[in-house]
Coordinates of N, CA and C in Angstrom, one line a residue:
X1 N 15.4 20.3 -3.8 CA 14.8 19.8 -5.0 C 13.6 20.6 -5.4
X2 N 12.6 20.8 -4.3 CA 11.4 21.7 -4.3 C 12.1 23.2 -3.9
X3 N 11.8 24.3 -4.6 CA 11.6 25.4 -4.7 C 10.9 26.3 -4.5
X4 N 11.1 27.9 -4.4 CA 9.7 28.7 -4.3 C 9.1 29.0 -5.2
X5 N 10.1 28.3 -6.4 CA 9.1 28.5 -7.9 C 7.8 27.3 -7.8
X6 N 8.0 26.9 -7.3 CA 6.6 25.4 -7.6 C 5.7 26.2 -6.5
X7 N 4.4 26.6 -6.8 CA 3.5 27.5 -6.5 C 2.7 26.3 -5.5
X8 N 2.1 25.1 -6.2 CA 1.5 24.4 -5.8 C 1.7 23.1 -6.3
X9 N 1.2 22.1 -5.7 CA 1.2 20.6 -6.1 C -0.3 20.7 -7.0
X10 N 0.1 20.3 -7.8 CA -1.3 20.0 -8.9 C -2.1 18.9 -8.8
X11 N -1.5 17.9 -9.0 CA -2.3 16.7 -9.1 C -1.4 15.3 -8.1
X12 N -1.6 14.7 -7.6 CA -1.3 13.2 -7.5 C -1.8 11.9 -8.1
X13 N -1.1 11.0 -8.2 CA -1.8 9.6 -8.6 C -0.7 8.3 -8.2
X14 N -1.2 7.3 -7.6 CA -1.1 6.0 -7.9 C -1.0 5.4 -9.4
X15 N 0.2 4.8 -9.8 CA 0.4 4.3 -11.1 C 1.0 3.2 -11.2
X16 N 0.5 1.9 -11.7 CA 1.3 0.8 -12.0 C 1.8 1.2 -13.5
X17 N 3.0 0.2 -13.5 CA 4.2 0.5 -14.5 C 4.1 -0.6 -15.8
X18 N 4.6 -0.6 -16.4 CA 4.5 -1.7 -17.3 C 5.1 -2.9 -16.7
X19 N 6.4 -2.6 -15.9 CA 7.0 -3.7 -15.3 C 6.3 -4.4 -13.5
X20 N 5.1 -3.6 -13.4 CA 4.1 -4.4 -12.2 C 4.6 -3.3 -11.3
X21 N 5.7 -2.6 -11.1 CA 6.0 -1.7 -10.1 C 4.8 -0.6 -9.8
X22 N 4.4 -0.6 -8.3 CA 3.7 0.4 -8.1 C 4.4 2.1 -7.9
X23 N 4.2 3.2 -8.2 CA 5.3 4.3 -8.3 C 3.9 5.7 -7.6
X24 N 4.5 6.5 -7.2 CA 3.6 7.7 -6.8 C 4.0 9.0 -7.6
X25 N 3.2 9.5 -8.6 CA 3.1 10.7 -8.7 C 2.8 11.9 -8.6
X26 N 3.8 12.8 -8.5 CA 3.1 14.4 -7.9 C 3.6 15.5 -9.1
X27 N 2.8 16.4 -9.6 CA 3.1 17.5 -10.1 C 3.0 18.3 -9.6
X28 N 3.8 19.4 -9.9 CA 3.9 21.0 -9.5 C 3.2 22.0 -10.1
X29 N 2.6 23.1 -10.1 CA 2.4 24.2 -10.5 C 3.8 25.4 -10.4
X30 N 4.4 25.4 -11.7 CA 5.5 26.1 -11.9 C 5.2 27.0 -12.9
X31 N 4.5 28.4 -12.8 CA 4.5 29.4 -14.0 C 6.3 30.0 -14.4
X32 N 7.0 29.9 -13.2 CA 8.6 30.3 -14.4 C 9.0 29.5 -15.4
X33 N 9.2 28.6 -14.7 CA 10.2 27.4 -15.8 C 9.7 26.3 -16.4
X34 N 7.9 25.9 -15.7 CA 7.6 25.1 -16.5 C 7.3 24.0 -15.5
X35 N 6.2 22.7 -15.5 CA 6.0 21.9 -14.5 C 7.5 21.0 -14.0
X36 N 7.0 20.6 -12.7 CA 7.9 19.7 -12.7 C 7.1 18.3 -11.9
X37 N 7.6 16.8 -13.0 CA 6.9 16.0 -12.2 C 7.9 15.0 -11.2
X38 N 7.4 14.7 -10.2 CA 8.0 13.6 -9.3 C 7.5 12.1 -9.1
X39 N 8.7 11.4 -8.6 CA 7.9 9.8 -8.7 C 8.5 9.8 -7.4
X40 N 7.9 8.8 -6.7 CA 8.2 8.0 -5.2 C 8.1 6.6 -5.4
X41 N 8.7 6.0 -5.0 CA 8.3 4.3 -4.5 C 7.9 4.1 -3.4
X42 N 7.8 4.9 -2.3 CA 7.1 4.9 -0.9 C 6.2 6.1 -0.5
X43 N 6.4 7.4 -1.2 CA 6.1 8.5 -0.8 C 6.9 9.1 0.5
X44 N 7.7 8.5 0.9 CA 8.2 9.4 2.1 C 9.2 10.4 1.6
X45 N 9.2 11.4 2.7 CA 10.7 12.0 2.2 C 11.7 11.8 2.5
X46 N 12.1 12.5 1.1 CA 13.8 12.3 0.8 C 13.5 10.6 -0.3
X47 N 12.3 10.5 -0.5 CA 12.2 9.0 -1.6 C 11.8 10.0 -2.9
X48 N 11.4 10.5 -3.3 CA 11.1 11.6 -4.2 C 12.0 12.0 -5.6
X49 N 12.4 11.6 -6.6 CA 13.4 11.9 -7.8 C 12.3 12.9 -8.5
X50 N 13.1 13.9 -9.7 CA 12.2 14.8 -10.2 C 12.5 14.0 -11.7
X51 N 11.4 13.4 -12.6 CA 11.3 12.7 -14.2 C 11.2 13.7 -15.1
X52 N 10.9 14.9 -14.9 CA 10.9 16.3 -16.0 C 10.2 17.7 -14.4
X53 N 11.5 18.5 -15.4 CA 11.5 20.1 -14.9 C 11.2 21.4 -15.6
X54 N 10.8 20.5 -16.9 CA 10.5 21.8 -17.9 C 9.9 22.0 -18.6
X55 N 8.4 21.1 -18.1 CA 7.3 21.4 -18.8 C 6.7 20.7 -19.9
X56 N 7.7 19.6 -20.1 CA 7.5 18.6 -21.1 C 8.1 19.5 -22.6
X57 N 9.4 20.3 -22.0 CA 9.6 21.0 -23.4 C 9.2 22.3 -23.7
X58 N 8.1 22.8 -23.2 CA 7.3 24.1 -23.8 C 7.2 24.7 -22.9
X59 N 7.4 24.4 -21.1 CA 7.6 25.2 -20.0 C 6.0 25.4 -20.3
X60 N 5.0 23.8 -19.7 CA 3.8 24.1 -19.3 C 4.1 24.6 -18.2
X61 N 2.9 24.9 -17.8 CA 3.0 26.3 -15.9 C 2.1 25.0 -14.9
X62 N 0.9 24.1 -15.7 CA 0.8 23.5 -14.3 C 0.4 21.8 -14.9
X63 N 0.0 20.7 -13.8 CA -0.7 20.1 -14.4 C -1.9 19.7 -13.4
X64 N -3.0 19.5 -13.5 CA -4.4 19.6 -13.2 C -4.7 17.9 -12.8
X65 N -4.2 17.3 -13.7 CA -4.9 16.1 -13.2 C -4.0 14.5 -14.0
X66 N -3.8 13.9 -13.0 CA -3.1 12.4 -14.0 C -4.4 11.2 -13.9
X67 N -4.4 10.4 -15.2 CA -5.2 9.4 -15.0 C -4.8 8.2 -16.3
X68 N -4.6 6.5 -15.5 CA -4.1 5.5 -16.6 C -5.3 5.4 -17.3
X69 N -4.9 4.9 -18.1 CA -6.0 4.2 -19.3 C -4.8 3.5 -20.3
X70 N -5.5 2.1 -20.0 CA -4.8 1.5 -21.1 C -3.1 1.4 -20.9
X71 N -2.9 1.6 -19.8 CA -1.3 1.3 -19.6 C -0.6 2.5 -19.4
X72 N -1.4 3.9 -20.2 CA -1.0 5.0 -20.4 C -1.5 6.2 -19.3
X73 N -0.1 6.7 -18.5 CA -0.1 8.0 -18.0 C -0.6 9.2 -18.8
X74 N -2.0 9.6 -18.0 CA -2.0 10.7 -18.7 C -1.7 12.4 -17.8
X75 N -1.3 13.0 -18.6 CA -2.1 14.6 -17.6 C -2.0 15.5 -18.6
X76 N -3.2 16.1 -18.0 CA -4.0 17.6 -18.1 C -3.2 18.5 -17.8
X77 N -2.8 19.5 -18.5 CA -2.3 20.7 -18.6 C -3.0 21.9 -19.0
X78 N -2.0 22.6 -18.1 CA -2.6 24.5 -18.5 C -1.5 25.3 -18.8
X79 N -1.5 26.2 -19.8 CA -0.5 27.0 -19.8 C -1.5 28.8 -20.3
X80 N -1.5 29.8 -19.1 CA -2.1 30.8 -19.6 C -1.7 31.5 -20.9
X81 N -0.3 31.1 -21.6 CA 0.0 31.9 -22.7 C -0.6 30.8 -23.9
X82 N 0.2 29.7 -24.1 CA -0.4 28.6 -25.2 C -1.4 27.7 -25.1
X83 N -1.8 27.8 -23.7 CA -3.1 27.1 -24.0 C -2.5 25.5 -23.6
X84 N -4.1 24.7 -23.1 CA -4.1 23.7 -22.7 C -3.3 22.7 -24.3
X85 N -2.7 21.4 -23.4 CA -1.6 20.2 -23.9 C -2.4 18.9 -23.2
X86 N -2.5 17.9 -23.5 CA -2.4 16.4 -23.1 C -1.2 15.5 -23.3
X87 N -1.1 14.8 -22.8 CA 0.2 14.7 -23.0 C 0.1 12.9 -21.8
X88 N 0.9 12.2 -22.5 CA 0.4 10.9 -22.3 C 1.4 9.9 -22.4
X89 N 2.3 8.9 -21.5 CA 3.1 7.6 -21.6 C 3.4 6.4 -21.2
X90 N 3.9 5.5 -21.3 CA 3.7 4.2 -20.7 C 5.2 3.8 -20.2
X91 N 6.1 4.8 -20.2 CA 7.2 4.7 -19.1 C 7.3 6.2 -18.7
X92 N 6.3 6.8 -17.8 CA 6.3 7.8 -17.6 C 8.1 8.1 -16.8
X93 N 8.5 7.5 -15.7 CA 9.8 7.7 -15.3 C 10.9 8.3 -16.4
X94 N 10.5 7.9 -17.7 CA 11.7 8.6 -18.6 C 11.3 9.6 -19.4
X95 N 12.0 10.3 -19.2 CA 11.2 12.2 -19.5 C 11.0 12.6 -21.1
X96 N 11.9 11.2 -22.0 CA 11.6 11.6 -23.5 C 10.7 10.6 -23.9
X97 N 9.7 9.6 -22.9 CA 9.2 9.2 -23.8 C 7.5 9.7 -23.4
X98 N 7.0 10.6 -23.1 CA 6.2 11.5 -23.3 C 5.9 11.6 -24.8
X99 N 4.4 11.4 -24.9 CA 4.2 12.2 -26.5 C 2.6 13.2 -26.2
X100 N 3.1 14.3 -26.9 CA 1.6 14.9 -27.0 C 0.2 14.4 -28.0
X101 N -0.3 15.2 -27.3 CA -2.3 14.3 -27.8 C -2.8 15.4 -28.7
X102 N -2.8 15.6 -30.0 CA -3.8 16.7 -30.6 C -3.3 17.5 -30.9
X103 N -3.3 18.7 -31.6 CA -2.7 19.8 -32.0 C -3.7 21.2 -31.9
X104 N -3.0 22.0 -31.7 CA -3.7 23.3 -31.3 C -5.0 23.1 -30.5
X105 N -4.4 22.7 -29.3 CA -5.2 22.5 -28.1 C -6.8 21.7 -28.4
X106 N -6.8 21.0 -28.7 CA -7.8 20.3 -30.1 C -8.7 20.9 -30.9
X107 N -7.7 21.8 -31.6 CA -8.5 22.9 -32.6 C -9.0 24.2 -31.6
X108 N -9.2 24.3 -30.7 CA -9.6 25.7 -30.4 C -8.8 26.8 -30.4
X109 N -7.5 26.3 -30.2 CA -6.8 28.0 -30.0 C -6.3 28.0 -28.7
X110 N -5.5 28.9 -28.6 CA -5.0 29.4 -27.3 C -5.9 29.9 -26.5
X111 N -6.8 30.5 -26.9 CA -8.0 30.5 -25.5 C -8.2 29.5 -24.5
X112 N -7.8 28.6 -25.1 CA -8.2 27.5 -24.5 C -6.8 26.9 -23.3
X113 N -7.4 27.7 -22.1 CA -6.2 27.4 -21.5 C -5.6 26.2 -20.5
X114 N -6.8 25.8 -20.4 CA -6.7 24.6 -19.1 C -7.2 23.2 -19.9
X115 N -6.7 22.0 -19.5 CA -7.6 20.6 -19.4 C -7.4 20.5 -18.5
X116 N -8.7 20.9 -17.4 CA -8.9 21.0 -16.4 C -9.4 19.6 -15.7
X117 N -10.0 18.7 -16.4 CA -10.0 18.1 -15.5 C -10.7 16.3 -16.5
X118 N -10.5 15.4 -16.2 CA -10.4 14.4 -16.7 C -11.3 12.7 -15.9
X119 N -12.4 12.4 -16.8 CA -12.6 11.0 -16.3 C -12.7 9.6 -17.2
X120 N -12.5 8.5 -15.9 CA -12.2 7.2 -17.2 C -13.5 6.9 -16.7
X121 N -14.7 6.7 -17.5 CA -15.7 6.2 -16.8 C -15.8 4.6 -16.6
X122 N -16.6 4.0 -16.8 CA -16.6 2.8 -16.1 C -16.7 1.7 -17.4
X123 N -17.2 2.3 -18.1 CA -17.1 1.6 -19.8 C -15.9 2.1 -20.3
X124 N -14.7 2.8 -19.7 CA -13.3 2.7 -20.5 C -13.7 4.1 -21.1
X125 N -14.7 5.1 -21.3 CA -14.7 5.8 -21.7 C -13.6 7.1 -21.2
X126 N -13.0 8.1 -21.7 CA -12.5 8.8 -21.4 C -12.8 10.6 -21.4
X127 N -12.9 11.3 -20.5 CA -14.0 12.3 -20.9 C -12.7 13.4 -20.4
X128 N -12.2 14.8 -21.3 CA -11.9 15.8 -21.0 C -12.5 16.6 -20.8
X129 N -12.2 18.0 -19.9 CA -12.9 19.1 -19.8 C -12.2 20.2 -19.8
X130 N -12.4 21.4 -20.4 CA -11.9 22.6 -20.5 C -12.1 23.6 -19.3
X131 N -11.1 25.3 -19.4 CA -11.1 26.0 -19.5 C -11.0 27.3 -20.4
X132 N -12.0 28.0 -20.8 CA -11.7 28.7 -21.8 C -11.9 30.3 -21.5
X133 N -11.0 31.1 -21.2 CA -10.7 32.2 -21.0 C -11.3 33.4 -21.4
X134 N -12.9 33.6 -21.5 CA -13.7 34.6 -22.3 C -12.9 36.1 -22.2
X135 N -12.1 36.3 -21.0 CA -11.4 37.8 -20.8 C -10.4 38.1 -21.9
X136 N -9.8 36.6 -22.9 CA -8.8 36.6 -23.4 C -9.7 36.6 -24.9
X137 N -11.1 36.3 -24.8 CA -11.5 36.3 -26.7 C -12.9 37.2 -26.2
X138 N -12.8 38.8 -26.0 CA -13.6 39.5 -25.8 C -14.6 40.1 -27.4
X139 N -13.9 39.7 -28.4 CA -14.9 39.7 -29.8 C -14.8 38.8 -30.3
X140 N -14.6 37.6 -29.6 CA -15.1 36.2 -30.4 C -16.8 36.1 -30.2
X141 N -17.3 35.1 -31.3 CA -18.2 35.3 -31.4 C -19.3 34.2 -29.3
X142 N -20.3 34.5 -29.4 CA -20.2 33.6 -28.1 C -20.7 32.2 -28.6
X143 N -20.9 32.1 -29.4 CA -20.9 30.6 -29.8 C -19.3 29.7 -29.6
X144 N -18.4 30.8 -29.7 CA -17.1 29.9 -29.2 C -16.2 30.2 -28.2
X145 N -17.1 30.8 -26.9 CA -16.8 31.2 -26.0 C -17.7 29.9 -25.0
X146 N -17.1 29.7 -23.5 CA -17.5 28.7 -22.4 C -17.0 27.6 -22.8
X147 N -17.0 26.6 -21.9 CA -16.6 25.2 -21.8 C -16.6 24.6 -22.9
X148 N -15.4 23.7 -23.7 CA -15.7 22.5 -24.4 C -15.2 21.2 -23.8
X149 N -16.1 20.8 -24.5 CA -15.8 18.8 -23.6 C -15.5 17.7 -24.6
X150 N -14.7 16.8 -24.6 CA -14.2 15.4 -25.5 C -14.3 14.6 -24.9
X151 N -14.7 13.8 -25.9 CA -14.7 12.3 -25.1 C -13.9 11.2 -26.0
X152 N -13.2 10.3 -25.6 CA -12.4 9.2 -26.4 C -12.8 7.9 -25.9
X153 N -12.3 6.9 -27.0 CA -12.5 5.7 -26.6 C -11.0 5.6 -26.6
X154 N -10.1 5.6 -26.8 CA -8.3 4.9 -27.4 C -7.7 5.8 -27.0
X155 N -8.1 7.5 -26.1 CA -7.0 7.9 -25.8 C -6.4 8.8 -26.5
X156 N -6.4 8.3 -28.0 CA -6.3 9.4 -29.5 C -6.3 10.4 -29.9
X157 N -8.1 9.7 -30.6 CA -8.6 10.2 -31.1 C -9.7 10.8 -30.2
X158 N -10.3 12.2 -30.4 CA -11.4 12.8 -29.4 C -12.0 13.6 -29.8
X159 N -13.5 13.4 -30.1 CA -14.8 14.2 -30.5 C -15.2 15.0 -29.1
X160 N -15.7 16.1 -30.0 CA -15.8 17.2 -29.2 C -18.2 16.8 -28.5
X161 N -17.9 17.3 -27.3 CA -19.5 16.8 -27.2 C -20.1 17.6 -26.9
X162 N -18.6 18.6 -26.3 CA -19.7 20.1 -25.7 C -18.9 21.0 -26.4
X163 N -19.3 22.3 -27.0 CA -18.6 23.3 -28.0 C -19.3 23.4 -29.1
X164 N -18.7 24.4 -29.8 CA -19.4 24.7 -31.3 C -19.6 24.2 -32.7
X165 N -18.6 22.8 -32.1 CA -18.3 22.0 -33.3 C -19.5 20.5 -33.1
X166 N -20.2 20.8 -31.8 CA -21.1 19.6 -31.5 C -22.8 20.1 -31.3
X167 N -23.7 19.1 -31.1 CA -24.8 19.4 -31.0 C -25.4 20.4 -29.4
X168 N -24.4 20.4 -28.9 CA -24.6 21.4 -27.6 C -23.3 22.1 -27.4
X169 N -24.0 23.3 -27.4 CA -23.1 24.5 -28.0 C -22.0 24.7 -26.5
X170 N -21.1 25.5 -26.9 CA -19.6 25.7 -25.5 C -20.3 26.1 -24.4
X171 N -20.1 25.8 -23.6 CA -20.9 26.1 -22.2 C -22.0 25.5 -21.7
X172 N -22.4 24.6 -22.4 CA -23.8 24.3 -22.6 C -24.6 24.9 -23.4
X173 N -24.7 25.8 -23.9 CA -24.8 26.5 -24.6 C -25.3 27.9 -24.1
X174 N -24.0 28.0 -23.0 CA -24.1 29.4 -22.0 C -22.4 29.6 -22.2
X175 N -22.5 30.9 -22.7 CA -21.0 31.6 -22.6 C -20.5 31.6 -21.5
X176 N -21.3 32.0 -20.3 CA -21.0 32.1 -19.0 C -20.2 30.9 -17.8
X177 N -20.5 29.5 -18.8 CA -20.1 28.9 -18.1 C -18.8 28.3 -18.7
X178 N -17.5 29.0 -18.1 CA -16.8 28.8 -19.1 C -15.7 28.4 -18.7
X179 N -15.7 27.2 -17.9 CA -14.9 25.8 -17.9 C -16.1 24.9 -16.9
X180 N -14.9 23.6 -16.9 CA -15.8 22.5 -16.1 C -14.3 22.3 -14.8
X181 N -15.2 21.8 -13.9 CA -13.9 22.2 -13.0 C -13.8 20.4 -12.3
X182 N -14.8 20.1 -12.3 CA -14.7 18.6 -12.3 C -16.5 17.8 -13.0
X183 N -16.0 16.4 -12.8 CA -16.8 15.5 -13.5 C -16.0 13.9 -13.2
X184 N -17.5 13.6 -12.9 CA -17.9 12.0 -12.1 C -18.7 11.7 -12.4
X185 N -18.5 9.9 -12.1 CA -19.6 9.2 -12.6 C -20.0 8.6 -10.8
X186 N -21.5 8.8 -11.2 CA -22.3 7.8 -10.0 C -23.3 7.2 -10.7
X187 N -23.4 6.2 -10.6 CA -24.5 4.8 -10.8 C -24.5 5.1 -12.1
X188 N -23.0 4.8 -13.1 CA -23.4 5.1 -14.5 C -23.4 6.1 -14.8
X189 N -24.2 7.2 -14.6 CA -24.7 8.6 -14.9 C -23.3 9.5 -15.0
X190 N -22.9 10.6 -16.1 CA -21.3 11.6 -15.4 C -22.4 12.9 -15.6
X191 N -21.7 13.6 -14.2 CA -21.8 14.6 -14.1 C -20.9 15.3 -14.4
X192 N -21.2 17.3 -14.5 CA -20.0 17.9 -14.8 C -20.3 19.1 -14.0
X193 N -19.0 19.8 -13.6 CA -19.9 20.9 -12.5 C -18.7 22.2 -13.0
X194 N -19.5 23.0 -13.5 CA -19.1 24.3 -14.0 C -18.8 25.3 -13.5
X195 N -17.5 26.6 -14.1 CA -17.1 27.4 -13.4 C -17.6 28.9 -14.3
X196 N -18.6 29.6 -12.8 CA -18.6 31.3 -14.4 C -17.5 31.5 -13.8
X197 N -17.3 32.8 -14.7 CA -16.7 34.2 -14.6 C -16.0 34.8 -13.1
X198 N -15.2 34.2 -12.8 CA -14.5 34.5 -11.3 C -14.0 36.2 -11.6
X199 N -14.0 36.4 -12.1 CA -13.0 38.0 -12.8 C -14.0 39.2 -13.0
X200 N -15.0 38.9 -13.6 CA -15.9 40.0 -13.4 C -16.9 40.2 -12.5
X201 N -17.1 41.3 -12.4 CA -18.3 41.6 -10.9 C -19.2 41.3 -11.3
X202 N -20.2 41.1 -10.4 CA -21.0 40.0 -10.3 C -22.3 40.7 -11.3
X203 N -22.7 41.9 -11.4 CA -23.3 42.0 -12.6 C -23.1 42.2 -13.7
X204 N -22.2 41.7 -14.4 CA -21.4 41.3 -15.6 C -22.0 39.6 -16.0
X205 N -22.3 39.1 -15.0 CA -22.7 37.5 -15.4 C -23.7 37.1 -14.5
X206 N -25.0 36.4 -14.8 CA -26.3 35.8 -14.5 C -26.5 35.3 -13.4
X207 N -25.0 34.4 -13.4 CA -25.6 33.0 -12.7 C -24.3 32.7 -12.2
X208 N -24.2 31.7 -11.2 CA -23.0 30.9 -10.7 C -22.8 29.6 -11.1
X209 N -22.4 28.7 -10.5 CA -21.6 27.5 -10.7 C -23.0 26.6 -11.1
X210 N -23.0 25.4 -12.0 CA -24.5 24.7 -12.3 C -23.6 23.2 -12.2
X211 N -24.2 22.4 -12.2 CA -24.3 20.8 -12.7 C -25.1 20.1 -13.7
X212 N -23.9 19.9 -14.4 CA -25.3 19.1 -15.7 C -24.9 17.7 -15.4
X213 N -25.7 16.7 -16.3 CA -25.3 15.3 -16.4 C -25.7 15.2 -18.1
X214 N -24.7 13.9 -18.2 CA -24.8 13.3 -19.2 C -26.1 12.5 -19.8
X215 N -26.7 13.2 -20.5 CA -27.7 11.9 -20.9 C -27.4 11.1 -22.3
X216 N -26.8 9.8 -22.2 CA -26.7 9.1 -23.2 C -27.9 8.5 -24.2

C-alpha cells in the first residue's frame, strides 16, 4: 500500500466523524503522484485503507498539518510548483467529498508554496500560516516577499493579518522571515515561530529563526 514514493508521513490526527466514530489519520509526503491520505480505526497494522492517492486531484506533493473545526477536516498543503491549497470535509473517508478553500493560494500566487502550519485557538479562532519562496520571486518587490498569515472565524472566509495586504507587512515586516513554521496558544496569548532563508549562505541574510506573539 505504502511505497518508496511517499518520502514522509506529514501530518497525523485524531478525528471524530459525523456519525460519533473515532477514525486516525495519516498523510504522506508524495512529490510524484501526489499525497496520499490514510484512515485507521485502531491504528495498527494492516488496519490502514488509503481515502485519496492523488493529491486531491492536482497531485499536491505534501500535507503539513490536519485540524477539525466545526465538524470539518482540514489540511494544509504544499505544492513546490502551484503553490499552497486548503482543502477541507465533513466525510473526510470519501475522497469526492473534499472541497477546496480560496483561490490562487489566497491571492498571493504561486510563490506561495506551503500552508505550513495551522491553529484553532481557544475562542474557535482559526489561524493559517505560510511559506513563501523568496528564491522563486527574486524581483518581486520586498514588500511581498516573507511570511503571510490568515485568520478565520467559519473556516471560509480569511483576512490576511500578516502580508502586504494588512497593517504588518509579510514577514513581519522582514523579507527574511519567510515562512512560519509553527504557532500556539499559551494562556490566551498565540505565538508564531519563524523560518529565514535555509538556501542562502549565511551572509546573504541578518538573522535566524525569531518568535513573535499576537497582540490583540
Amino acid at each position: 500500500m505504502i511505497n518508496d514514493k511517499q518520502k514522509a508521513f506529514g501530518a497525523m490526527l485524531e478525528y471524530t466523524d459525523k456519525y460519533g466514530e473515532k477514525l486516525t489519520y495519516a498523510a504522506t509526503w508524495n512529490q510524484r503522484d501526489g499525497v496520499h491520505l490514510l484512515v485507521s480505526e485502531t491504528g495498527d497494522s494492516g488496519s490502514w485503507s488509503i481515502v485519496m492517492d492523488d493529491g486531491f486531484g492536482d497531485r499536491t506533493t505534501a500535507i503539513f498539518q490536519m485540524l477539525e473545526h466545526n465538524g470539518y477536516l482540514y489540511c494544509c498543503t504544499g505544492n513546490g510548483a502551484t503553490g499552497f491549497k486548503l482543502y477541507r470535509s465533513n466525510n473526510p473517508t470519501e475522497s469526492d467529498s473534499w472541497e477546496k478553500i480560496g483561490d490562487d493560494n489566497f491571492g498571493i500566487g504561486t510563490h506561495a508554496k506551503y500552508a505550513w502550519a495551522m491553529l484553532k485557538r481557544s475562542d474557535n479562532t482559526l489561524y493559517l500560516t505560510t511559506l513563501i519562496f523568496n528564491l522563486f520571486t527574486p524581483f518581486a518587490p520586498n514588500e511581498q516577499k516573507g511570511a503571510y498569515i490568515f485568520k478565520s472565524s467559519d473556516g471560509l472566509t480569511w483576512d490576511q493579518i500578516v502580508g502586504p495586504g494588512s497593517d504588518t507587512g509579510a514577514g513581519f515586516g522582514d523579507h527574511e522571515n519567510l515562512g512560519v513554521r509553527s504557532v500556539c496558544e499559551i494562556n490566551g496569548t498565540v505565538y508564531f515561530g519563524t523560518v529565514a532563508n535555509p538556501f542562502f549562505p549565511n551572509f546573504l541574510v541578518s538573522h535566524g529563526y525569531e518568535i513573535w506573539k499576537l497582540v490583540d
